[in-house]
mmCIF file with all atom_site columns, C-alpha atoms in Angstrom:
data_model
loop_
_atom_site.group_PDB
_atom_site.id
_atom_site.type_symbol
_atom_site.label_atom_id
_atom_site.label_alt_id
_atom_site.label_comp_id
_atom_site.label_asym_id
_atom_site.label_entity_id
_atom_site.label_seq_id
_atom_site.pdbx_PDB_ins_code
_atom_site.Cartn_x
_atom_site.Cartn_y
_atom_site.Cartn_z
_atom_site.occupancy
_atom_site.B_iso_or_equiv
_atom_site.pdbx_formal_charge
_atom_site.auth_seq_id
_atom_site.auth_comp_id
_atom_site.auth_asym_id
_atom_site.auth_atom_id
_atom_site.pdbx_PDB_model_num
ATOM 1   C CA . MET M 1 1   ? -35.672 45.387 -117.065 1.00 46.00 ? 1   MET M CA 1
ATOM 2   C CA . GLU M 1 2   ? -33.111 47.032 -114.822 1.00 56.00 ? 2   GLU M CA 1
ATOM 3   C CA . ASN M 1 3   ? -29.948 48.107 -116.609 1.00 76.00 ? 3   ASN M CA 1
ATOM 4   C CA . MET M 1 4   ? -26.412 47.249 -115.484 1.00 82.00 ? 4   MET M CA 1
ATOM 5   C CA . GLN M 1 5   ? -25.776 50.765 -114.226 1.00 82.00 ? 5   GLN M CA 1
ATOM 6   C CA . LEU M 1 6   ? -28.735 50.620 -111.825 1.00 86.00 ? 6   LEU M CA 1
ATOM 7   C CA . LYS M 1 7   ? -27.598 47.166 -110.605 1.00 87.00 ? 7   LYS M CA 1
ATOM 8   C CA . LYS M 1 8   ? -24.158 48.606 -109.858 1.00 89.00 ? 8   LYS M CA 1
ATOM 9   C CA . ILE M 1 9   ? -25.634 51.595 -107.975 1.00 89.00 ? 9   ILE M CA 1
ATOM 10  C CA . ARG M 1 10  ? -27.899 49.285 -106.005 1.00 86.00 ? 10  ARG M CA 1
ATOM 11  C CA . ALA M 1 11  ? -24.919 47.116 -104.971 1.00 89.00 ? 11  ALA M CA 1
ATOM 12  C CA . TYR M 1 12  ? -22.962 50.230 -103.934 1.00 87.00 ? 12  TYR M CA 1
ATOM 13  C CA . ALA M 1 13  ? -25.974 51.545 -101.946 1.00 88.00 ? 13  ALA M CA 1
ATOM 14  C CA . SER M 1 14  ? -26.293 48.241 -100.114 1.00 85.00 ? 14  SER M CA 1
ATOM 15  C CA . ARG M 1 15  ? -22.558 48.116 -99.349  1.00 90.00 ? 15  ARG M CA 1
ATOM 16  C CA . GLU M 1 16  ? -22.313 51.755 -98.199  1.00 86.00 ? 16  GLU M CA 1
ATOM 17  C CA . ALA M 1 17  ? -25.721 51.815 -96.460  1.00 83.00 ? 17  ALA M CA 1
ATOM 18  C CA . VAL M 1 18  ? -27.067 54.593 -98.692  1.00 83.00 ? 18  VAL M CA 1
ATOM 19  C CA . PRO M 1 19  ? -30.870 54.626 -98.686  1.00 81.00 ? 19  PRO M CA 1
ATOM 20  C CA . ILE M 1 20  ? -32.258 54.362 -102.225 1.00 84.00 ? 20  ILE M CA 1
ATOM 21  C CA . LEU M 1 21  ? -35.708 53.957 -103.688 1.00 86.00 ? 21  LEU M CA 1
ATOM 22  C CA . GLN M 1 22  ? -37.463 50.713 -102.811 1.00 86.00 ? 22  GLN M CA 1
ATOM 23  C CA . ASP M 1 23  ? -38.446 48.568 -105.813 1.00 87.00 ? 23  ASP M CA 1
ATOM 24  C CA . GLU M 1 24  ? -42.191 48.859 -105.177 1.00 91.00 ? 24  GLU M CA 1
ATOM 25  C CA . THR M 1 25  ? -41.985 52.646 -104.808 1.00 93.00 ? 25  THR M CA 1
ATOM 26  C CA . GLY M 1 26  ? -39.838 52.948 -107.932 1.00 93.00 ? 26  GLY M CA 1
ATOM 27  C CA . ASP M 1 27  ? -42.250 50.820 -109.958 1.00 94.00 ? 27  ASP M CA 1
ATOM 28  C CA . PHE M 1 28  ? -45.212 52.846 -108.675 1.00 95.00 ? 28  PHE M CA 1
ATOM 29  C CA . ILE M 1 29  ? -43.650 56.181 -109.671 1.00 96.00 ? 29  ILE M CA 1
ATOM 30  C CA . CYS M 1 30  ? -42.366 54.897 -113.024 1.00 96.00 ? 30  CYS M CA 1
ATOM 31  C CA . ALA M 1 31  ? -45.868 53.627 -113.829 1.00 97.00 ? 31  ALA M CA 1
ATOM 32  C CA . TYR M 1 32  ? -47.318 57.026 -112.827 1.00 97.00 ? 32  TYR M CA 1
ATOM 33  C CA . ILE M 1 33  ? -44.801 58.832 -115.078 1.00 97.00 ? 33  ILE M CA 1
ATOM 34  C CA . GLN M 1 34  ? -45.733 56.617 -118.027 1.00 97.00 ? 34  GLN M CA 1
ATOM 35  C CA . GLU M 1 35  ? -49.518 56.714 -117.507 1.00 97.00 ? 35  GLU M CA 1
ATOM 36  C CA . HIS M 1 36  ? -49.642 60.479 -117.051 1.00 97.00 ? 36  HIS M CA 1
ATOM 37  C CA . ASP M 1 37  ? -47.083 61.367 -119.679 1.00 96.00 ? 37  ASP M CA 1
ATOM 38  C CA . VAL M 1 38  ? -44.887 63.150 -117.160 1.00 98.00 ? 38  VAL M CA 1
ATOM 39  C CA . LYS M 1 39  ? -42.013 64.978 -118.843 1.00 98.00 ? 39  LYS M CA 1
ATOM 40  C CA . ARG M 1 40  ? -40.459 67.154 -116.126 1.00 98.00 ? 40  ARG M CA 1
ATOM 41  C CA . VAL M 1 41  ? -39.591 65.716 -112.728 1.00 98.00 ? 41  VAL M CA 1
ATOM 42  C CA . LEU M 1 42  ? -38.186 67.521 -109.710 1.00 98.00 ? 42  LEU M CA 1
ATOM 43  C CA . GLU M 1 43  ? -36.614 65.331 -107.066 1.00 97.00 ? 43  GLU M CA 1
ATOM 44  C CA . ILE M 1 44  ? -35.776 66.608 -103.592 1.00 97.00 ? 44  ILE M CA 1
ATOM 45  C CA . GLY M 1 45  ? -33.022 64.278 -102.335 1.00 95.00 ? 45  GLY M CA 1
ATOM 46  C CA . THR M 1 46  ? -30.774 62.762 -105.033 1.00 95.00 ? 46  THR M CA 1
ATOM 47  C CA . ALA M 1 47  ? -28.723 60.469 -102.777 1.00 92.00 ? 47  ALA M CA 1
ATOM 48  C CA . ILE M 1 48  ? -26.501 58.730 -105.381 1.00 93.00 ? 48  ILE M CA 1
ATOM 49  C CA . GLY M 1 49  ? -28.745 59.231 -108.419 1.00 95.00 ? 49  GLY M CA 1
ATOM 50  C CA . TYR M 1 50  ? -30.539 55.878 -108.477 1.00 95.00 ? 50  TYR M CA 1
ATOM 51  C CA . SER M 1 51  ? -34.089 57.175 -108.773 1.00 95.00 ? 51  SER M CA 1
ATOM 52  C CA . SER M 1 52  ? -33.169 60.070 -111.106 1.00 96.00 ? 52  SER M CA 1
ATOM 53  C CA . ILE M 1 53  ? -31.606 57.573 -113.509 1.00 95.00 ? 53  ILE M CA 1
ATOM 54  C CA . LYS M 1 54  ? -34.577 55.203 -113.181 1.00 95.00 ? 54  LYS M CA 1
ATOM 55  C CA . PHE M 1 55  ? -37.055 58.018 -114.045 1.00 97.00 ? 55  PHE M CA 1
ATOM 56  C CA . ALA M 1 56  ? -34.995 59.623 -116.845 1.00 97.00 ? 56  ALA M CA 1
ATOM 57  C CA . ALA M 1 57  ? -34.306 56.257 -118.502 1.00 95.00 ? 57  ALA M CA 1
ATOM 58  C CA . LEU M 1 58  ? -38.043 55.629 -119.031 1.00 95.00 ? 58  LEU M CA 1
ATOM 59  C CA . ARG M 1 59  ? -38.376 57.822 -122.113 1.00 95.00 ? 59  ARG M CA 1
ATOM 60  C CA . GLU M 1 60  ? -36.216 60.194 -124.106 1.00 96.00 ? 60  GLU M CA 1
ATOM 61  C CA . ASP M 1 61  ? -38.537 63.160 -123.493 1.00 97.00 ? 61  ASP M CA 1
ATOM 62  C CA . ILE M 1 62  ? -38.188 63.038 -119.701 1.00 98.00 ? 62  ILE M CA 1
ATOM 63  C CA . HIS M 1 63  ? -35.985 65.520 -117.878 1.00 98.00 ? 63  HIS M CA 1
ATOM 64  C CA . VAL M 1 64  ? -35.180 65.214 -114.174 1.00 98.00 ? 64  VAL M CA 1
ATOM 65  C CA . THR M 1 65  ? -33.905 68.020 -111.952 1.00 98.00 ? 65  THR M CA 1
ATOM 66  C CA . THR M 1 66  ? -32.589 66.689 -108.682 1.00 98.00 ? 66  THR M CA 1
ATOM 67  C CA . ILE M 1 67  ? -31.252 68.470 -105.563 1.00 98.00 ? 67  ILE M CA 1
ATOM 68  C CA . GLU M 1 68  ? -28.893 66.950 -102.993 1.00 96.00 ? 68  GLU M CA 1
ATOM 69  C CA . LEU M 1 69  ? -27.350 68.589 -99.908  1.00 96.00 ? 69  LEU M CA 1
ATOM 70  C CA . ASP M 1 70  ? -24.531 66.072 -99.235  1.00 95.00 ? 70  ASP M CA 1
ATOM 71  C CA . ILE M 1 71  ? -21.531 66.925 -101.450 1.00 96.00 ? 71  ILE M CA 1
ATOM 72  C CA . ASP M 1 72  ? -20.112 63.378 -101.554 1.00 95.00 ? 72  ASP M CA 1
ATOM 73  C CA . ARG M 1 73  ? -23.428 61.831 -102.498 1.00 94.00 ? 73  ARG M CA 1
ATOM 74  C CA . HIS M 1 74  ? -23.967 64.556 -105.110 1.00 97.00 ? 74  HIS M CA 1
ATOM 75  C CA . LEU M 1 75  ? -20.560 63.848 -106.699 1.00 97.00 ? 75  LEU M CA 1
ATOM 76  C CA . THR M 1 76  ? -21.269 60.108 -106.730 1.00 95.00 ? 76  THR M CA 1
ATOM 77  C CA . ALA M 1 77  ? -24.672 60.818 -108.336 1.00 96.00 ? 77  ALA M CA 1
ATOM 78  C CA . VAL M 1 78  ? -23.127 63.023 -111.027 1.00 97.00 ? 78  VAL M CA 1
ATOM 79  C CA . GLU M 1 79  ? -20.692 60.230 -111.907 1.00 96.00 ? 79  GLU M CA 1
ATOM 80  C CA . ASN M 1 80  ? -23.468 57.613 -111.923 1.00 95.00 ? 80  ASN M CA 1
ATOM 81  C CA . ILE M 1 81  ? -25.662 59.810 -114.140 1.00 96.00 ? 81  ILE M CA 1
ATOM 82  C CA . LYS M 1 82  ? -22.728 60.268 -116.513 1.00 95.00 ? 82  LYS M CA 1
ATOM 83  C CA . GLN M 1 83  ? -22.047 56.507 -116.602 1.00 94.00 ? 83  GLN M CA 1
ATOM 84  C CA . ALA M 1 84  ? -25.719 55.947 -117.432 1.00 93.00 ? 84  ALA M CA 1
ATOM 85  C CA . GLY M 1 85  ? -25.389 58.340 -120.365 1.00 94.00 ? 85  GLY M CA 1
ATOM 86  C CA . LEU M 1 86  ? -28.060 60.658 -118.972 1.00 96.00 ? 86  LEU M CA 1
ATOM 87  C CA . SER M 1 87  ? -26.143 63.888 -118.235 1.00 96.00 ? 87  SER M CA 1
ATOM 88  C CA . GLU M 1 88  ? -28.198 65.668 -120.887 1.00 97.00 ? 88  GLU M CA 1
ATOM 89  C CA . ARG M 1 89  ? -31.478 64.716 -119.250 1.00 97.00 ? 89  ARG M CA 1
ATOM 90  C CA . VAL M 1 90  ? -30.687 64.824 -115.548 1.00 98.00 ? 90  VAL M CA 1
ATOM 91  C CA . THR M 1 91  ? -29.671 68.122 -113.943 1.00 98.00 ? 91  THR M CA 1
ATOM 92  C CA . ALA M 1 92  ? -28.031 67.385 -110.596 1.00 98.00 ? 92  ALA M CA 1
ATOM 93  C CA . ILE M 1 93  ? -27.806 70.346 -108.216 1.00 98.00 ? 93  ILE M CA 1
ATOM 94  C CA . GLN M 1 94  ? -25.754 70.380 -105.008 1.00 98.00 ? 94  GLN M CA 1
ATOM 95  C CA . ALA M 1 95  ? -27.609 72.655 -102.616 1.00 97.00 ? 95  ALA M CA 1
ATOM 96  C CA . ASP M 1 96  ? -29.820 72.840 -99.563  1.00 97.00 ? 96  ASP M CA 1
ATOM 97  C CA . ALA M 1 97  ? -33.280 72.340 -101.103 1.00 97.00 ? 97  ALA M CA 1
ATOM 98  C CA . LEU M 1 98  ? -34.809 74.464 -98.345  1.00 96.00 ? 98  LEU M CA 1
ATOM 99  C CA . PHE M 1 99  ? -33.026 77.518 -99.684  1.00 96.00 ? 99  PHE M CA 1
ATOM 100 C CA . TYR M 1 100 ? -32.510 76.758 -103.379 1.00 97.00 ? 100 TYR M CA 1
ATOM 101 C CA . ASP M 1 101 ? -34.511 78.850 -105.850 1.00 96.00 ? 101 ASP M CA 1
ATOM 102 C CA . LEU M 1 102 ? -35.776 77.217 -109.039 1.00 97.00 ? 102 LEU M CA 1
ATOM 103 C CA . GLY M 1 103 ? -37.390 80.439 -110.180 1.00 96.00 ? 103 GLY M CA 1
ATOM 104 C CA . ASP M 1 104 ? -40.549 79.884 -112.207 1.00 94.00 ? 104 ASP M CA 1
ATOM 105 C CA . GLN M 1 105 ? -39.579 76.439 -113.549 1.00 97.00 ? 105 GLN M CA 1
ATOM 106 C CA . LYS M 1 106 ? -42.597 74.075 -113.618 1.00 98.00 ? 106 LYS M CA 1
ATOM 107 C CA . PHE M 1 107 ? -42.638 70.306 -113.060 1.00 98.00 ? 107 PHE M CA 1
ATOM 108 C CA . ASP M 1 108 ? -45.269 67.662 -113.777 1.00 98.00 ? 108 ASP M CA 1
ATOM 109 C CA . LEU M 1 109 ? -44.121 65.591 -110.809 1.00 98.00 ? 109 LEU M CA 1
ATOM 110 C CA . ILE M 1 110 ? -42.268 66.637 -107.647 1.00 98.00 ? 110 ILE M CA 1
ATOM 111 C CA . PHE M 1 111 ? -40.830 63.793 -105.659 1.00 97.00 ? 111 PHE M CA 1
ATOM 112 C CA . ILE M 1 112 ? -39.946 64.461 -101.997 1.00 96.00 ? 112 ILE M CA 1
ATOM 113 C CA . ASP M 1 113 ? -37.475 61.925 -100.610 1.00 92.00 ? 113 ASP M CA 1
ATOM 114 C CA . ALA M 1 114 ? -35.056 63.934 -98.465  1.00 87.00 ? 114 ALA M CA 1
ATOM 115 C CA . ALA M 1 115 ? -34.832 64.921 -94.791  1.00 82.00 ? 115 ALA M CA 1
ATOM 116 C CA . LYS M 1 116 ? -38.102 63.579 -93.353  1.00 83.00 ? 116 LYS M CA 1
ATOM 117 C CA . ALA M 1 117 ? -38.268 66.311 -90.689  1.00 87.00 ? 117 ALA M CA 1
ATOM 118 C CA . GLN M 1 118 ? -38.433 68.967 -93.419  1.00 94.00 ? 118 GLN M CA 1
ATOM 119 C CA . TYR M 1 119 ? -41.227 67.484 -95.578  1.00 95.00 ? 119 TYR M CA 1
ATOM 120 C CA . ILE M 1 120 ? -43.778 70.233 -94.763  1.00 96.00 ? 120 ILE M CA 1
ATOM 121 C CA . LYS M 1 121 ? -41.244 72.929 -95.617  1.00 96.00 ? 121 LYS M CA 1
ATOM 122 C CA . PHE M 1 122 ? -40.291 71.206 -98.894  1.00 97.00 ? 122 PHE M CA 1
ATOM 123 C CA . PHE M 1 123 ? -43.945 70.803 -99.819  1.00 97.00 ? 123 PHE M CA 1
ATOM 124 C CA . GLU M 1 124 ? -44.781 74.454 -99.050  1.00 97.00 ? 124 GLU M CA 1
ATOM 125 C CA . LYS M 1 125 ? -41.692 75.734 -100.835 1.00 97.00 ? 125 LYS M CA 1
ATOM 126 C CA . TYR M 1 126 ? -41.947 73.769 -104.093 1.00 97.00 ? 126 TYR M CA 1
ATOM 127 C CA . LYS M 1 127 ? -45.726 73.633 -104.650 1.00 97.00 ? 127 LYS M CA 1
ATOM 128 C CA . ALA M 1 128 ? -45.252 76.920 -106.571 1.00 97.00 ? 128 ALA M CA 1
ATOM 129 C CA . ASN M 1 129 ? -43.130 74.958 -109.096 1.00 98.00 ? 129 ASN M CA 1
ATOM 130 C CA . LEU M 1 130 ? -45.886 72.443 -109.779 1.00 98.00 ? 130 LEU M CA 1
ATOM 131 C CA . ALA M 1 131 ? -47.320 72.533 -113.288 1.00 97.00 ? 131 ALA M CA 1
ATOM 132 C CA . ASP M 1 132 ? -51.102 72.506 -113.783 1.00 96.00 ? 132 ASP M CA 1
ATOM 133 C CA . GLY M 1 133 ? -52.366 68.950 -113.247 1.00 96.00 ? 133 GLY M CA 1
ATOM 134 C CA . GLY M 1 134 ? -49.052 67.970 -111.647 1.00 97.00 ? 134 GLY M CA 1
ATOM 135 C CA . VAL M 1 135 ? -48.550 65.970 -108.465 1.00 98.00 ? 135 VAL M CA 1
ATOM 136 C CA . ILE M 1 136 ? -46.292 65.949 -105.415 1.00 98.00 ? 136 ILE M CA 1
ATOM 137 C CA . ILE M 1 137 ? -45.299 62.443 -104.375 1.00 97.00 ? 137 ILE M CA 1
ATOM 138 C CA . SER M 1 138 ? -43.790 61.900 -100.894 1.00 96.00 ? 138 SER M CA 1
ATOM 139 C CA . ASP M 1 139 ? -41.953 58.756 -99.818  1.00 92.00 ? 139 ASP M CA 1
ATOM 140 C CA . ASN M 1 140 ? -41.352 56.895 -96.490  1.00 86.00 ? 140 ASN M CA 1
ATOM 141 C CA . LEU M 1 141 ? -44.600 57.944 -94.850  1.00 86.00 ? 141 LEU M CA 1
ATOM 142 C CA . SER M 1 142 ? -45.025 54.719 -92.915  1.00 85.00 ? 142 SER M CA 1
ATOM 143 C CA . PHE M 1 143 ? -41.337 54.719 -91.832  1.00 81.00 ? 143 PHE M CA 1
ATOM 144 C CA . HIS M 1 144 ? -41.089 50.941 -91.327  1.00 77.00 ? 144 HIS M CA 1
ATOM 145 C CA . GLY M 1 145 ? -44.558 50.825 -89.716  1.00 84.00 ? 145 GLY M CA 1
ATOM 146 C CA . MET M 1 146 ? -43.615 53.245 -86.931  1.00 83.00 ? 146 MET M CA 1
ATOM 147 C CA . VAL M 1 147 ? -45.917 56.046 -88.083  1.00 82.00 ? 147 VAL M CA 1
ATOM 148 C CA . ALA M 1 148 ? -48.909 53.827 -87.362  1.00 82.00 ? 148 ALA M CA 1
ATOM 149 C CA . ASP M 1 149 ? -47.337 52.296 -84.241  1.00 84.00 ? 149 ASP M CA 1
ATOM 150 C CA . LEU M 1 150 ? -44.828 54.457 -82.373  1.00 82.00 ? 150 LEU M CA 1
ATOM 151 C CA . SER M 1 151 ? -44.175 51.633 -79.853  1.00 83.00 ? 151 SER M CA 1
ATOM 152 C CA . LEU M 1 152 ? -42.087 49.885 -82.551  1.00 83.00 ? 152 LEU M CA 1
ATOM 153 C CA . THR M 1 153 ? -39.177 52.100 -81.564  1.00 81.00 ? 153 THR M CA 1
ATOM 154 C CA . HIS M 1 154 ? -37.729 53.111 -78.203  1.00 82.00 ? 154 HIS M CA 1
ATOM 155 C CA . ASN M 1 155 ? -35.039 55.312 -79.750  1.00 83.00 ? 155 ASN M CA 1
ATOM 156 C CA . TYR M 1 156 ? -35.637 58.958 -78.803  1.00 83.00 ? 156 TYR M CA 1
ATOM 157 C CA . SER M 1 157 ? -34.425 60.573 -82.025  1.00 85.00 ? 157 SER M CA 1
ATOM 158 C CA . THR M 1 158 ? -36.319 58.029 -84.175  1.00 85.00 ? 158 THR M CA 1
ATOM 159 C CA . LYS M 1 159 ? -39.477 58.781 -82.147  1.00 87.00 ? 159 LYS M CA 1
ATOM 160 C CA . LYS M 1 160 ? -38.988 62.505 -82.775  1.00 87.00 ? 160 LYS M CA 1
ATOM 161 C CA . LEU M 1 161 ? -38.577 61.869 -86.471  1.00 84.00 ? 161 LEU M CA 1
ATOM 162 C CA . VAL M 1 162 ? -41.634 59.624 -86.627  1.00 86.00 ? 162 VAL M CA 1
ATOM 163 C CA . LYS M 1 163 ? -43.697 62.309 -84.898  1.00 88.00 ? 163 LYS M CA 1
ATOM 164 C CA . LYS M 1 164 ? -42.610 64.779 -87.606  1.00 90.00 ? 164 LYS M CA 1
ATOM 165 C CA . ILE M 1 165 ? -43.767 62.334 -90.300  1.00 91.00 ? 165 ILE M CA 1
ATOM 166 C CA . GLN M 1 166 ? -47.099 61.930 -88.443  1.00 91.00 ? 166 GLN M CA 1
ATOM 167 C CA . LYS M 1 167 ? -47.380 65.726 -88.455  1.00 93.00 ? 167 LYS M CA 1
ATOM 168 C CA . TYR M 1 168 ? -46.705 65.759 -92.218  1.00 94.00 ? 168 TYR M CA 1
ATOM 169 C CA . VAL M 1 169 ? -49.388 63.115 -92.836  1.00 94.00 ? 169 VAL M CA 1
ATOM 170 C CA . ALA M 1 170 ? -51.857 65.210 -90.807  1.00 95.00 ? 170 ALA M CA 1
ATOM 171 C CA . PHE M 1 171 ? -50.778 68.301 -92.784  1.00 96.00 ? 171 PHE M CA 1
ATOM 172 C CA . LEU M 1 172 ? -51.585 66.493 -96.051  1.00 96.00 ? 172 LEU M CA 1
ATOM 173 C CA . LYS M 1 173 ? -54.935 65.210 -94.796  1.00 96.00 ? 173 LYS M CA 1
ATOM 174 C CA . GLU M 1 174 ? -56.030 68.633 -93.613  1.00 96.00 ? 174 GLU M CA 1
ATOM 175 C CA . ASN M 1 175 ? -54.653 70.539 -96.618  1.00 96.00 ? 175 ASN M CA 1
ATOM 176 C CA . GLN M 1 176 ? -57.420 72.552 -98.306  1.00 95.00 ? 176 GLN M CA 1
ATOM 177 C CA . GLU M 1 177 ? -55.344 73.309 -101.387 1.00 97.00 ? 177 GLU M CA 1
ATOM 178 C CA . PHE M 1 178 ? -54.320 69.739 -102.244 1.00 97.00 ? 178 PHE M CA 1
ATOM 179 C CA . GLU M 1 179 ? -56.149 66.424 -102.318 1.00 97.00 ? 179 GLU M CA 1
ATOM 180 C CA . THR M 1 180 ? -53.919 63.537 -101.238 1.00 97.00 ? 180 THR M CA 1
ATOM 181 C CA . ASP M 1 181 ? -54.182 59.775 -101.775 1.00 96.00 ? 181 ASP M CA 1
ATOM 182 C CA . PHE M 1 182 ? -52.133 57.494 -99.556  1.00 95.00 ? 182 PHE M CA 1
ATOM 183 C CA . PHE M 1 183 ? -50.709 54.155 -100.680 1.00 94.00 ? 183 PHE M CA 1
ATOM 184 C CA . GLU M 1 184 ? -49.208 51.302 -98.663  1.00 90.00 ? 184 GLU M CA 1
ATOM 185 C CA . THR M 1 185 ? -46.703 50.728 -101.476 1.00 89.00 ? 185 THR M CA 1
ATOM 186 C CA . GLY M 1 186 ? -43.065 50.333 -100.371 1.00 86.00 ? 186 GLY M CA 1
ATOM 187 C CA . ASP M 1 187 ? -42.539 52.309 -97.184  1.00 86.00 ? 187 ASP M CA 1
ATOM 188 C CA . GLY M 1 188 ? -45.763 54.309 -97.624  1.00 91.00 ? 188 GLY M CA 1
ATOM 189 C CA . ILE M 1 189 ? -46.257 57.006 -100.257 1.00 95.00 ? 189 ILE M CA 1
ATOM 190 C CA . SER M 1 190 ? -48.682 59.836 -100.916 1.00 96.00 ? 190 SER M CA 1
ATOM 191 C CA . VAL M 1 191 ? -49.788 61.484 -104.156 1.00 97.00 ? 191 VAL M CA 1
ATOM 192 C CA . SER M 1 192 ? -51.000 65.074 -103.710 1.00 98.00 ? 192 SER M CA 1
ATOM 193 C CA . LYS M 1 193 ? -52.872 66.899 -106.457 1.00 97.00 ? 193 LYS M CA 1
ATOM 194 C CA . LYS M 1 194 ? -54.117 70.487 -106.452 1.00 93.00 ? 194 LYS M CA 1
ATOM 195 C CA . ARG M 1 195 ? -57.876 70.617 -105.860 1.00 91.00 ? 195 ARG M CA 1
#
């Protein structure tokens, strides 16, 4: 059952055209967190805190660390997290995730949902922060069907972006260190686990 705070954030996101987690994707990740007893989540790309709140609200022993580049979105997220009463369990960081250092902190689940063009860099950077048996989940890998069929767009910058996502999918498929399962859920997600 979605709480009032999440409903409010969803309405705001729709009004302000802020991309937030699709229902199917959210349900998939929440189910994964519950089934695998995930306690520590790292999220790359907070936006306005919707998914962080959704994950942290599942159980009292879950802690989410989330990184957002955009200062306005970060401030909105901090306020939303506070309103949800989860400031103790969600650490919101305003930084460029490509350069932020989490030291030797370990996470059971790393969720990549930020700048699509940087997915390979995020993956390579944060895999060191993955706990044993942990997974890296990436979102928006079908990009509204365009990854499978580039002719769906004639916009040059969208095409460039889609090609970067295609490159990331190929990177995951060829990765010797991680085994990746792909799911059609939502806008396409992958679950990568160390071999």
